Every structure is written in C-alpha cells, then in structure tokens.
mmCIF file of N, CA and C in Angstrom:
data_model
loop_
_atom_site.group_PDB
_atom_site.id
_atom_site.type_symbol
_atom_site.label_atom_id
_atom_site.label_comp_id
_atom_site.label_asym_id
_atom_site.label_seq_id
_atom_site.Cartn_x
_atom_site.Cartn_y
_atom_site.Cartn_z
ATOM 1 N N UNK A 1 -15.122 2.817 9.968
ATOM 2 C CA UNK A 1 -14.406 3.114 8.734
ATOM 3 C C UNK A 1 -13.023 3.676 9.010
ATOM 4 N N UNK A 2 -12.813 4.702 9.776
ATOM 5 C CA UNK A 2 -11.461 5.095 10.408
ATOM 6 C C UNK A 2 -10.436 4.228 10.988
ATOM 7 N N UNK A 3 -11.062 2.970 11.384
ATOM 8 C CA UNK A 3 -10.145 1.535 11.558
ATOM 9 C C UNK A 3 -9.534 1.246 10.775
ATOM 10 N N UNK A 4 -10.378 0.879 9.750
ATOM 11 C CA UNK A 4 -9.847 0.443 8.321
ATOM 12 C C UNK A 4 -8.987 1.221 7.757
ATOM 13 N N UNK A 5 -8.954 2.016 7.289
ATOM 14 C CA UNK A 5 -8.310 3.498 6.883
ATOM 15 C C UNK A 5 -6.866 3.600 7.261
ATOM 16 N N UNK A 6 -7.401 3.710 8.853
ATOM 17 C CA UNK A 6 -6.229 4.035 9.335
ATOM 18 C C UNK A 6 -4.844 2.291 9.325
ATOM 19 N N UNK A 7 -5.809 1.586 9.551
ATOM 20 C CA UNK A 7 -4.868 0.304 9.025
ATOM 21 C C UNK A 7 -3.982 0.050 8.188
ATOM 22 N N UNK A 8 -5.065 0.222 7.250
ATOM 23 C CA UNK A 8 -3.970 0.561 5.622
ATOM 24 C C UNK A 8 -2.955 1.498 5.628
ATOM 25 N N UNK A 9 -3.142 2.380 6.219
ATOM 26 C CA UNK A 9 -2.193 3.390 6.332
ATOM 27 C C UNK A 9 -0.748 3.585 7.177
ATOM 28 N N UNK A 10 -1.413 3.086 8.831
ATOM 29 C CA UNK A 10 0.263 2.329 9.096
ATOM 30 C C UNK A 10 0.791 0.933 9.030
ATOM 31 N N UNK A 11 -0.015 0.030 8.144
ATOM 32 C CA UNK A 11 0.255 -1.227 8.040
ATOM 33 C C UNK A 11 1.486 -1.102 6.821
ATOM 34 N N UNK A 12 1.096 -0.116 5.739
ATOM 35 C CA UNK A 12 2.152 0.434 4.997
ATOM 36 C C UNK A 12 3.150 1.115 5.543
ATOM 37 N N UNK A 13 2.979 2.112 6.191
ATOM 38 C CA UNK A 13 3.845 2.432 6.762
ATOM 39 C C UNK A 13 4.996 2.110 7.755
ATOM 40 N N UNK A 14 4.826 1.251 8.419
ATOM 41 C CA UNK A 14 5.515 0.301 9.206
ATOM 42 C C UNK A 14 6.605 -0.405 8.351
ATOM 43 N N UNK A 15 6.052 -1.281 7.362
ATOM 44 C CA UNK A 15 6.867 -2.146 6.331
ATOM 45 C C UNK A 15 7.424 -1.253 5.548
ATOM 46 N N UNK A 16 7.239 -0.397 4.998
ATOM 47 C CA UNK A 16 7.925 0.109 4.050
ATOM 48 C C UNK A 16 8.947 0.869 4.486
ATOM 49 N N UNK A 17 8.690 1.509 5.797
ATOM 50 C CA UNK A 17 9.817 2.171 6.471
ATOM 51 C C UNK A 17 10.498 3.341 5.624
ATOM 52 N N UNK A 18 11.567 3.649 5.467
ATOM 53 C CA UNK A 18 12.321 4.344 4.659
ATOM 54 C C UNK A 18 12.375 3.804 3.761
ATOM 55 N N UNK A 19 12.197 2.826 2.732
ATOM 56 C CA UNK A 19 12.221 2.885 1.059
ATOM 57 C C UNK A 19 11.955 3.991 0.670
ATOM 58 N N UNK A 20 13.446 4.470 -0.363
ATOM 59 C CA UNK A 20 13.202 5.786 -0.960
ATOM 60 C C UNK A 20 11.834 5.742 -1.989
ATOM 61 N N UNK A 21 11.188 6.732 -1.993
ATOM 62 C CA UNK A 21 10.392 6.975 -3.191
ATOM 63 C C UNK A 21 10.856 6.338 -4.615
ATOM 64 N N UNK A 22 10.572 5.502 -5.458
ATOM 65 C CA UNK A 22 10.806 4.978 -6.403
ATOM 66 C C UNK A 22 9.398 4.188 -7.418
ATOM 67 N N UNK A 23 9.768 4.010 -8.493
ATOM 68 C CA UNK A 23 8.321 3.216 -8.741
ATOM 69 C C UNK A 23 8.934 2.083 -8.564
ATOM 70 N N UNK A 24 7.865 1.095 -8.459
ATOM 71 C CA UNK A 24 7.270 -0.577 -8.165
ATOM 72 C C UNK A 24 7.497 -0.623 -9.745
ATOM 73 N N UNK A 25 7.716 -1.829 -10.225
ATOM 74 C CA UNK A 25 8.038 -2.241 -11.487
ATOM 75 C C UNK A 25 6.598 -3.240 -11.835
ATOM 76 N N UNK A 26 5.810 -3.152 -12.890
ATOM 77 C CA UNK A 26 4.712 -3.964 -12.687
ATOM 78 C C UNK A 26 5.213 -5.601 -13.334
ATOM 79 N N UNK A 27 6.136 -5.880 -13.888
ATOM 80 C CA UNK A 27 6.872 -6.982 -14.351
ATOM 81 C C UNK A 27 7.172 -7.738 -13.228
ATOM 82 N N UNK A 28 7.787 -6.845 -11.944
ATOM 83 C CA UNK A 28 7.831 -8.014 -10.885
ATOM 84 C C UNK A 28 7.323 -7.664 -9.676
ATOM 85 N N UNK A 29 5.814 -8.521 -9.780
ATOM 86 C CA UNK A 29 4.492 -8.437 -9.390
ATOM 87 C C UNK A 29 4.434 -10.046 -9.579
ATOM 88 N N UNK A 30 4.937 -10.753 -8.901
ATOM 89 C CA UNK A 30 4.543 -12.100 -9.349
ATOM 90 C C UNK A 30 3.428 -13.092 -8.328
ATOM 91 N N UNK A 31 2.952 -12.288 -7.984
ATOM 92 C CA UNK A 31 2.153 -12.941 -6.485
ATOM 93 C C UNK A 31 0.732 -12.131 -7.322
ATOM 94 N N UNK A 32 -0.221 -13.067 -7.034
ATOM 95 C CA UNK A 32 -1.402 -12.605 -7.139
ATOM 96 C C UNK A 32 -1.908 -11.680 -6.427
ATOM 97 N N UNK A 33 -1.570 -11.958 -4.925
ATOM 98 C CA UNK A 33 -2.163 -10.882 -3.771
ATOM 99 C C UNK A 33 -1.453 -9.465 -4.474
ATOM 100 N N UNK A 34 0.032 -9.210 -5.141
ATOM 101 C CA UNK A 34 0.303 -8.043 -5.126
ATOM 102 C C UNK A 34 -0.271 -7.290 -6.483
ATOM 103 N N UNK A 35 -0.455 -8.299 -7.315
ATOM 104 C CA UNK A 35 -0.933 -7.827 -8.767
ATOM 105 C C UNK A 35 -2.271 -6.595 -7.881
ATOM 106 N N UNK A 36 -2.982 -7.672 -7.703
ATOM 107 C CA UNK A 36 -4.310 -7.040 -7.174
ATOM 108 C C UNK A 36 -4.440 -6.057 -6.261
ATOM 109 N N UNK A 37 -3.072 -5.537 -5.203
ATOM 110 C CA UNK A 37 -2.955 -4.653 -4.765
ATOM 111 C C UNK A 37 -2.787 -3.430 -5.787
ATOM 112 N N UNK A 38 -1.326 -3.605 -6.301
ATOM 113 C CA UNK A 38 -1.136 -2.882 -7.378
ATOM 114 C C UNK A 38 -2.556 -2.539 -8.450
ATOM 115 N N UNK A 39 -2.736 -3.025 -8.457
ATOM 116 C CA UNK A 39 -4.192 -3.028 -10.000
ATOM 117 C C UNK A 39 -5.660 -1.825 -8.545
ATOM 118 N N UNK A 40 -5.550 -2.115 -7.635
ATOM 119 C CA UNK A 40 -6.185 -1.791 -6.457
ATOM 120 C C UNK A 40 -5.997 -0.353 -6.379
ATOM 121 N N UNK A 41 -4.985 0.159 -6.387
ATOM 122 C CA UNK A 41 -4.004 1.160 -6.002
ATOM 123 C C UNK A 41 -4.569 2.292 -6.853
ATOM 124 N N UNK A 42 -3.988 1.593 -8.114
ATOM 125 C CA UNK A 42 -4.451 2.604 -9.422
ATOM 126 C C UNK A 42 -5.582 2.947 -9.526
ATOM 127 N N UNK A 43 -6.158 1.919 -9.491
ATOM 128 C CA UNK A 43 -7.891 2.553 -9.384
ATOM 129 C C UNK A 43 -8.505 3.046 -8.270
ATOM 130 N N UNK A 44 -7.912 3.163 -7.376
ATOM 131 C CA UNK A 44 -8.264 3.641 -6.037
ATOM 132 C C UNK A 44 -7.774 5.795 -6.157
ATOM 133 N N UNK A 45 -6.649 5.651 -7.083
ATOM 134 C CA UNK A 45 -5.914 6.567 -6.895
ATOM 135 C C UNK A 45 -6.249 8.384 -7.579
ATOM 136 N N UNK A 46 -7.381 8.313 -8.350
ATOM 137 C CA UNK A 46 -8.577 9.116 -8.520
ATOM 138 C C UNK A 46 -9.088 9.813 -7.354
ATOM 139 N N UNK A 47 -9.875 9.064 -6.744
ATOM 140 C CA UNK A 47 -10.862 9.359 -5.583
ATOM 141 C C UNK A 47 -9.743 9.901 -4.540
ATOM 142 N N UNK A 48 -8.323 9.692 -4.740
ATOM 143 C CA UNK A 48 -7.536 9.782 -3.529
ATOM 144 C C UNK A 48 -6.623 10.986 -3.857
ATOM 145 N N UNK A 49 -6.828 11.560 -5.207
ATOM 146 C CA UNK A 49 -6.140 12.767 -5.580
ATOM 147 C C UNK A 49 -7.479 13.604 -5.725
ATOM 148 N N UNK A 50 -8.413 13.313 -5.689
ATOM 149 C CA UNK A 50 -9.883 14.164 -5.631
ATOM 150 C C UNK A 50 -9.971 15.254 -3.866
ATOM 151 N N UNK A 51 -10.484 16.184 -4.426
ATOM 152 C CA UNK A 51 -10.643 16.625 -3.296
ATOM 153 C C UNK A 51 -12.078 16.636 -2.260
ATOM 154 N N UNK A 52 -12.409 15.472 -2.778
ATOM 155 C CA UNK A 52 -13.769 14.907 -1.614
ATOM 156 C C UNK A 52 -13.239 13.839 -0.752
ATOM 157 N N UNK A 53 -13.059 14.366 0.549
ATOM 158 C CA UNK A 53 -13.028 13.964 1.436
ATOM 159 C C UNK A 53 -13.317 12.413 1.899
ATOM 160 N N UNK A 54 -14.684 12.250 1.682
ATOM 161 C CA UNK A 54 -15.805 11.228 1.613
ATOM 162 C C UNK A 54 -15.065 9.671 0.544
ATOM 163 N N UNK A 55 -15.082 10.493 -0.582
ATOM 164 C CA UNK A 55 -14.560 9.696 -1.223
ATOM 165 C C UNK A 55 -13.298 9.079 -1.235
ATOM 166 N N UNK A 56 -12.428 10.172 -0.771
ATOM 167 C CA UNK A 56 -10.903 9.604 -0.590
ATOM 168 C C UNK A 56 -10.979 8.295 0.386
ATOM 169 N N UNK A 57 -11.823 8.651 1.254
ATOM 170 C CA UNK A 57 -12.004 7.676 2.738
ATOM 171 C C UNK A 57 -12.392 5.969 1.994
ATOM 172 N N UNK A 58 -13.624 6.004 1.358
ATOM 173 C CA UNK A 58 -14.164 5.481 0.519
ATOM 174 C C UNK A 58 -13.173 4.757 -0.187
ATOM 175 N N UNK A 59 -12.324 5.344 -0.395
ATOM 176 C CA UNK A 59 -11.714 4.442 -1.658
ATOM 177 C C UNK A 59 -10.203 3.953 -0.791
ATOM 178 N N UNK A 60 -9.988 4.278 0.402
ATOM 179 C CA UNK A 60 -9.339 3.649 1.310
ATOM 180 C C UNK A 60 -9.679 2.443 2.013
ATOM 181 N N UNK A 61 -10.910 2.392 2.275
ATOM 182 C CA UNK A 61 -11.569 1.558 2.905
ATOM 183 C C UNK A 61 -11.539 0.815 1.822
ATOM 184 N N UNK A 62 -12.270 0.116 0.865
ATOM 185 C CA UNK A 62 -12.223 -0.544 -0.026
ATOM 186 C C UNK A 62 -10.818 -1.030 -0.317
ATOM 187 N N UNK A 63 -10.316 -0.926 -0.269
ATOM 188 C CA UNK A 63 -8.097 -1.184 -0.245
ATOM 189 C C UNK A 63 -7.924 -2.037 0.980
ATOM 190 N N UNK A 64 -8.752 -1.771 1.836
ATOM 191 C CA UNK A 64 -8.708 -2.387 2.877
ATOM 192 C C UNK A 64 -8.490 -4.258 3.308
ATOM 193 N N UNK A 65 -9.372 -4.851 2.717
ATOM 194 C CA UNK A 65 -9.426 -6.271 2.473
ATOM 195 C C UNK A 65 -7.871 -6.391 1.151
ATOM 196 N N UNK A 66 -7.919 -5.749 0.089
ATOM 197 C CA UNK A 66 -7.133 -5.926 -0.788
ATOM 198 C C UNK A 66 -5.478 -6.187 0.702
ATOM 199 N N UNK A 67 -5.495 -5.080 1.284
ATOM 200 C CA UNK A 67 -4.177 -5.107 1.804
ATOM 201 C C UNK A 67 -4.184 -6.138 2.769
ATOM 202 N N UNK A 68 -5.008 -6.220 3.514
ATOM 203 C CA UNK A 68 -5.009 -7.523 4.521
ATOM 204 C C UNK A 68 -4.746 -8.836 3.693
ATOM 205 N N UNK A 69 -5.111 -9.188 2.205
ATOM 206 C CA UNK A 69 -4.840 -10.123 1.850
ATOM 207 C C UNK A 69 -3.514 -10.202 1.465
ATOM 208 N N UNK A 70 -2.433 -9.165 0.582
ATOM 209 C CA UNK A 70 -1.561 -9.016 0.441
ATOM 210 C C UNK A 70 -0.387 -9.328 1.766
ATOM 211 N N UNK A 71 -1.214 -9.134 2.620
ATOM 212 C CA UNK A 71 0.060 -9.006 3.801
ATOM 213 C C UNK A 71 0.181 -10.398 4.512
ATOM 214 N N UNK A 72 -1.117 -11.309 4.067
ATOM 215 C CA UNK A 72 -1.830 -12.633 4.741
ATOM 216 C C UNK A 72 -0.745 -13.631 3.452
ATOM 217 N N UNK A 73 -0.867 -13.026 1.984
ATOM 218 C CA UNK A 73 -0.299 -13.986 1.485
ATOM 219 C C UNK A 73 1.409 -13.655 0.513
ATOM 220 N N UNK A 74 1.921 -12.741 0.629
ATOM 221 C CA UNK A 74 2.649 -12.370 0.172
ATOM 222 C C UNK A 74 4.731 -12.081 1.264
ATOM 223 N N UNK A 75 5.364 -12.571 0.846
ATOM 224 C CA UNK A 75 6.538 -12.306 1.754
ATOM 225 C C UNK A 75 7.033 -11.446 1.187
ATOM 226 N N UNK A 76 7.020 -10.068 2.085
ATOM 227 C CA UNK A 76 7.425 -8.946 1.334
ATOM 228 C C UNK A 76 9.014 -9.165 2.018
ATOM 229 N N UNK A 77 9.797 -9.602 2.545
ATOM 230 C CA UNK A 77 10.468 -9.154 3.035
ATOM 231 C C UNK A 77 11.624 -10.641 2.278
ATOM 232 N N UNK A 78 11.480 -10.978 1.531
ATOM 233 C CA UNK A 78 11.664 -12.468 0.762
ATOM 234 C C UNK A 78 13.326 -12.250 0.546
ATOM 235 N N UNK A 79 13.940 -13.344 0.583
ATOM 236 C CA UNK A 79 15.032 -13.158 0.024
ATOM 237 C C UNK A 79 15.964 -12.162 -1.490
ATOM 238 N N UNK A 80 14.632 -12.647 -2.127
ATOM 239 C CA UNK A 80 15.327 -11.905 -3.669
ATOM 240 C C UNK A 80 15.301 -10.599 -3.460
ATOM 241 N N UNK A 81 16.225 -9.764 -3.491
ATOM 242 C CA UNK A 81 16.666 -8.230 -3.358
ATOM 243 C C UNK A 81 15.311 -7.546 -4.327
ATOM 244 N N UNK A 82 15.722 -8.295 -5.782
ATOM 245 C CA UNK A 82 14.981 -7.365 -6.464
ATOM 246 C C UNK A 82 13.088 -7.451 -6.244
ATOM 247 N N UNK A 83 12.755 -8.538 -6.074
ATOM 248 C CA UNK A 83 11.218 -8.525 -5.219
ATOM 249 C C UNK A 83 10.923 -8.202 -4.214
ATOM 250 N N UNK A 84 11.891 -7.868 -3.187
ATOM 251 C CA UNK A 84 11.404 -7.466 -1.816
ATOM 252 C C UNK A 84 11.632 -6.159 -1.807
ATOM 253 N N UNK A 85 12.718 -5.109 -3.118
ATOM 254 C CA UNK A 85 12.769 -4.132 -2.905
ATOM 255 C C UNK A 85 11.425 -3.159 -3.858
ATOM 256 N N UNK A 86 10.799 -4.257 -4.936
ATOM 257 C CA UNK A 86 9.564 -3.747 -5.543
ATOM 258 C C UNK A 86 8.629 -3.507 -4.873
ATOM 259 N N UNK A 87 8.175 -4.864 -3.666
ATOM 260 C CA UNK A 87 6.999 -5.131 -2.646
ATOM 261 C C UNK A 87 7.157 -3.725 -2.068
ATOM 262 N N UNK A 88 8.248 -3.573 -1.352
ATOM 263 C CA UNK A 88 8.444 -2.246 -0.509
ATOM 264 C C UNK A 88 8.289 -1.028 -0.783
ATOM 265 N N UNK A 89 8.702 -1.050 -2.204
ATOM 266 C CA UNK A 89 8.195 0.311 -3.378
ATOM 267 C C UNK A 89 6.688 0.433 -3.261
ATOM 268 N N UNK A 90 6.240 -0.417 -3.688
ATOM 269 C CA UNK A 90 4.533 -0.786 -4.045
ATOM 270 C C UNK A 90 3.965 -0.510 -2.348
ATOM 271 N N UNK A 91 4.401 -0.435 -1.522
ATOM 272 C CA UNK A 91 4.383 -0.350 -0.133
ATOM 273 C C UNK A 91 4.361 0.971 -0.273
ATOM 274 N N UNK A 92 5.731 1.833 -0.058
ATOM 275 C CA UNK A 92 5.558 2.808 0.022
ATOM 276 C C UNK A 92 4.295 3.798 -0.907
ATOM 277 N N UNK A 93 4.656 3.475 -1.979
ATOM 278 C CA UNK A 93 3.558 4.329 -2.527
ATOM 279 C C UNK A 93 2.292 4.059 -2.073
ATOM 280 N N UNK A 94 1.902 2.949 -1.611
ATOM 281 C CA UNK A 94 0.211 3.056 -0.909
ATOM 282 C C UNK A 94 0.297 4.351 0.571
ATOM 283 N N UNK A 95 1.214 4.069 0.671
ATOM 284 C CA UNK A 95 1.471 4.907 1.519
ATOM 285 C C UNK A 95 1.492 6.379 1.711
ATOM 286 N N UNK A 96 2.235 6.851 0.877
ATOM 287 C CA UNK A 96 2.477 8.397 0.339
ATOM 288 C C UNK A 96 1.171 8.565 -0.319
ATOM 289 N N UNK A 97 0.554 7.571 -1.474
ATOM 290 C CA UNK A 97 -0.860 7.637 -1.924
ATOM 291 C C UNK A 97 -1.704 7.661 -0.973
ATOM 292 N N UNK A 98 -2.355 7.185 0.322
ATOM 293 C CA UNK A 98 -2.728 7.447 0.795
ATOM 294 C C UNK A 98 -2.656 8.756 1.934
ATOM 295 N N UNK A 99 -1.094 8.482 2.352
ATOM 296 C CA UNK A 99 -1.291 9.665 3.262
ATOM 297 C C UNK A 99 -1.556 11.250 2.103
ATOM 298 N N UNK A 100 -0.818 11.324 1.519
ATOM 299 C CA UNK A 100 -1.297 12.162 0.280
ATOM 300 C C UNK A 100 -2.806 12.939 0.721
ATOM 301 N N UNK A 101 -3.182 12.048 0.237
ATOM 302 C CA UNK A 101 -4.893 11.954 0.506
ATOM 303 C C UNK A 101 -5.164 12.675 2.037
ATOM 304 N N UNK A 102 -4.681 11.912 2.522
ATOM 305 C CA UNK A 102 -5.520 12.372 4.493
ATOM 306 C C UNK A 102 -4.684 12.881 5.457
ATOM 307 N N UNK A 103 -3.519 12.814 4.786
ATOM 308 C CA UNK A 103 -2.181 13.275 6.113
ATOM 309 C C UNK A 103 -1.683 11.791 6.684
ATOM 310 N N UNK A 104 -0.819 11.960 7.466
ATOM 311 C CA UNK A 104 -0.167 11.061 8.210
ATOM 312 C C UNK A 104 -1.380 10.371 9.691
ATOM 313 N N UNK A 105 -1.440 9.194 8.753
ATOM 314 C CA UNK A 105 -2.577 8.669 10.044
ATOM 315 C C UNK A 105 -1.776 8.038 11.218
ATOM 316 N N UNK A 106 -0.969 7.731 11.364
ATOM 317 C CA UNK A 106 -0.353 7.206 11.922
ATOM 318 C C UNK A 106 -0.300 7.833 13.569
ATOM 319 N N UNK A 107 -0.560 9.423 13.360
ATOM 320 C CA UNK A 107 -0.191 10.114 14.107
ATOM 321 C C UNK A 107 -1.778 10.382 15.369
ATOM 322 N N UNK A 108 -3.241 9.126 14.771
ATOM 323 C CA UNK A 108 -4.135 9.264 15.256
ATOM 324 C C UNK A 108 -4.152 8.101 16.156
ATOM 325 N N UNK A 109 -4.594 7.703 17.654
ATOM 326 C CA UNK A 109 -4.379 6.771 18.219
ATOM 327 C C UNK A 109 -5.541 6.296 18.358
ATOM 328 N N UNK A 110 -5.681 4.620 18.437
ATOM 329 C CA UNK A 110 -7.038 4.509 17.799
ATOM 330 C C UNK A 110 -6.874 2.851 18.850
#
C-alpha cells in the first residue's frame, strides 16, 4: 500500500513542479482521464482532511489506478497554455491534498 501512496504522491509532484497554488478550472477538464481524476480528488478529499490515518492512506490508494490512468492517457504538458496550465493546477493540488494528509512522501525511499 505505501507503493501506491507514495506513487501518487511524487508522480504529482514531479509534474507539477512549482505551479503556484491556484484552482484547476472544472470547465477545462476536457479529457475523460482528468474529469475522473478531478471528480476522484474531491471525493477522496474527506478521508484526507480526516484525522485517521488508516483512512487517509485508504483513500490514497484508491486514487491510485485513477492517477496511473490520467498520466497513461492525458498530455499534461500539451501545447495549449491554458490546458496544460489547469492539468498542472489539478496536479498540484493532488499533491498539496495529499501531502496535506501524510507529509512530503517524496522524502521516503522506497
């Protein structure tokens, strides 16, 4: 489970890099893989402001497949300014949302 977890966590982190904190616009979301991240996120994002442990993990893991598909079918890095700078938003915040949750995983070597 800590594989997974931790995946999601610098797989975001990596791509999103420094994108300032901003929101993701849900209007341009035009990829299925990202809708479903996004839609993923939110409902994930309960268990991940909760202070059970268990569950935060839980609801990381489960994000898990969501993000592998996003990253399998989506070009975050696409020409159009204004979609690649939403993807990266929507990036970061899984990010900060997750580390939020567990700290900076990034910093566990695995």
């Amino acid at each position: 489970r800590l594989a997974a977890v931790h995946e999601v966590y610098t797989r975001a982190s990596r791509i999103a890099g420094r994108e300032e904190p901003a929101p993701w616009s849900p209007e341009l979301l035009v990829e299925e893989a990202e809708r479903e991240l996004a839609n993923a996120l939110e409902e994930a994002r309960p268990s991940l402001h909760d202070s059970d442990l268990e569950a935060a993990i839980g609801a990381v893991v489960e994000l898990a497949p969501v993000v592998d598909r996003f990253f399998q079918e989506v070009l975050v890095m696409t020409e159009d300014e204004a979609l690649r700078r939403n993807r990266l938003r929507l990036l970061r915040d899984l990010k900060d949302t997750v580390g939020g949750a567990l700290g900076d995983l990034s910093q566990i070597p695995l």
